[in-house]
XYZ file of C-alpha atoms in Angstrom:
121
model
C -126.103 -48.923 -69.022
C -122.481 -50.104 -69.007
C -119.483 -48.460 -70.604
C -115.894 -49.673 -70.782
C -113.095 -47.186 -71.308
C -109.490 -48.223 -71.934
C -106.408 -46.124 -71.383
C -102.642 -46.474 -71.216
C -101.702 -47.195 -74.804
C -98.876 -45.463 -76.583
C -95.734 -45.707 -78.664
C -92.821 -47.565 -77.088
C -89.661 -49.372 -78.086
C -89.125 -53.108 -77.999
C -88.311 -54.223 -74.478
C -90.318 -51.450 -72.836
C -93.397 -51.842 -70.658
C -96.929 -50.489 -70.709
C -99.826 -50.775 -68.328
C -103.312 -50.689 -69.816
C -106.404 -50.065 -67.753
C -110.094 -50.546 -68.390
C -112.765 -49.060 -66.168
C -116.428 -50.002 -66.293
C -119.002 -47.379 -65.424
C -122.755 -47.345 -65.055
C -125.234 -48.789 -62.622
C -127.264 -51.902 -61.995
C -124.711 -54.450 -63.187
C -122.259 -57.094 -62.084
C -119.181 -57.941 -64.122
C -118.265 -61.578 -64.371
C -115.275 -62.500 -66.521
C -113.143 -59.790 -68.128
C -110.541 -59.967 -70.823
C -108.160 -58.155 -73.108
C -108.072 -58.656 -76.854
C -105.907 -57.160 -79.542
C -106.042 -56.710 -83.269
C -102.922 -56.136 -85.307
C -103.105 -54.375 -88.670
C -104.487 -56.728 -91.285
C -105.063 -59.521 -88.785
C -107.983 -60.941 -86.844
C -108.746 -59.941 -83.291
C -107.179 -62.379 -80.853
C -107.512 -63.146 -77.187
C -104.659 -61.860 -75.057
C -105.743 -62.653 -71.508
C -108.846 -63.302 -69.438
C -109.581 -63.154 -65.747
C -112.554 -64.542 -63.863
C -114.210 -62.641 -61.053
C -112.485 -64.963 -58.593
C -109.071 -64.246 -60.093
C -108.409 -67.252 -62.318
C -106.413 -66.177 -65.379
C -105.619 -67.432 -68.847
C -103.094 -66.090 -71.336
C -102.319 -66.488 -74.978
C -99.140 -68.484 -75.503
C -97.500 -65.522 -77.196
C -97.707 -63.363 -74.062
C -97.160 -65.873 -71.269
C -94.428 -64.766 -68.927
C -94.549 -61.193 -70.224
C -98.114 -59.979 -69.643
C -100.144 -59.994 -66.441
C -103.869 -59.387 -66.118
C -105.409 -58.231 -62.850
C -108.678 -56.739 -61.643
C -110.259 -54.808 -58.827
C -113.833 -55.979 -58.432
C -114.752 -53.131 -56.105
C -113.745 -50.592 -58.750
C -114.854 -52.642 -61.769
C -111.431 -52.176 -63.268
C -109.086 -54.526 -65.097
C -105.424 -53.942 -65.951
C -102.997 -55.482 -68.364
C -99.339 -55.126 -67.431
C -97.226 -55.647 -70.523
C -93.500 -56.201 -70.101
C -90.740 -56.991 -72.578
C -92.859 -55.702 -75.417
C -92.142 -56.883 -78.932
C -93.002 -55.394 -82.281
C -95.514 -58.186 -82.826
C -97.456 -56.920 -79.802
C -98.502 -53.895 -81.824
C -102.241 -53.503 -82.238
C -105.444 -52.072 -80.867
C -106.125 -53.476 -77.424
C -109.749 -53.752 -76.351
C -111.292 -54.591 -73.024
C -114.164 -57.059 -72.807
C -116.540 -57.738 -69.945
C -119.320 -60.257 -69.420
C -122.085 -58.326 -67.697
C -125.153 -59.357 -65.769
C -127.448 -56.343 -65.489
C -130.709 -55.597 -63.738
C -132.341 -55.221 -67.132
C -132.194 -58.481 -69.031
C -131.723 -56.657 -72.311
C -128.605 -54.970 -70.948
C -126.871 -58.220 -70.032
C -124.212 -59.632 -72.318
C -120.732 -58.929 -73.615
C -119.459 -55.354 -73.594
C -116.459 -53.930 -75.377
C -114.412 -50.820 -74.948
C -113.446 -48.752 -77.967
C -109.803 -49.779 -77.748
C -106.429 -48.198 -77.140
C -103.531 -48.248 -79.595
C -100.263 -49.913 -78.643
C -97.358 -49.476 -81.025
C -94.018 -51.157 -80.384
C -91.093 -50.188 -82.571
C -88.485 -52.820 -83.324
């Protein structure tokens, strides 16, 4: 019923910027909170940033001042603007959305398949 698709990843050098996007598609749903997570090679998945439907945001300490999360509720889209990238930002970035759907069984947390971000030192 709901699909999340990320885009915008790539290979960049330290200090560069990237803008990731995540678009939700389907019907009969409302997206509440959304977030971005990342998983570096050999490490656990970690929270990068979250944004409530009303716009309230939270960031991991490691990205504060460098990353910005934003959303367009009308388009069911969330972005992650990443500036001053560091090698430690490398990982697979995944979009997450808390969904309330018309069908109870379709409600819950949804994940995109992820987009690779590689930052060379």
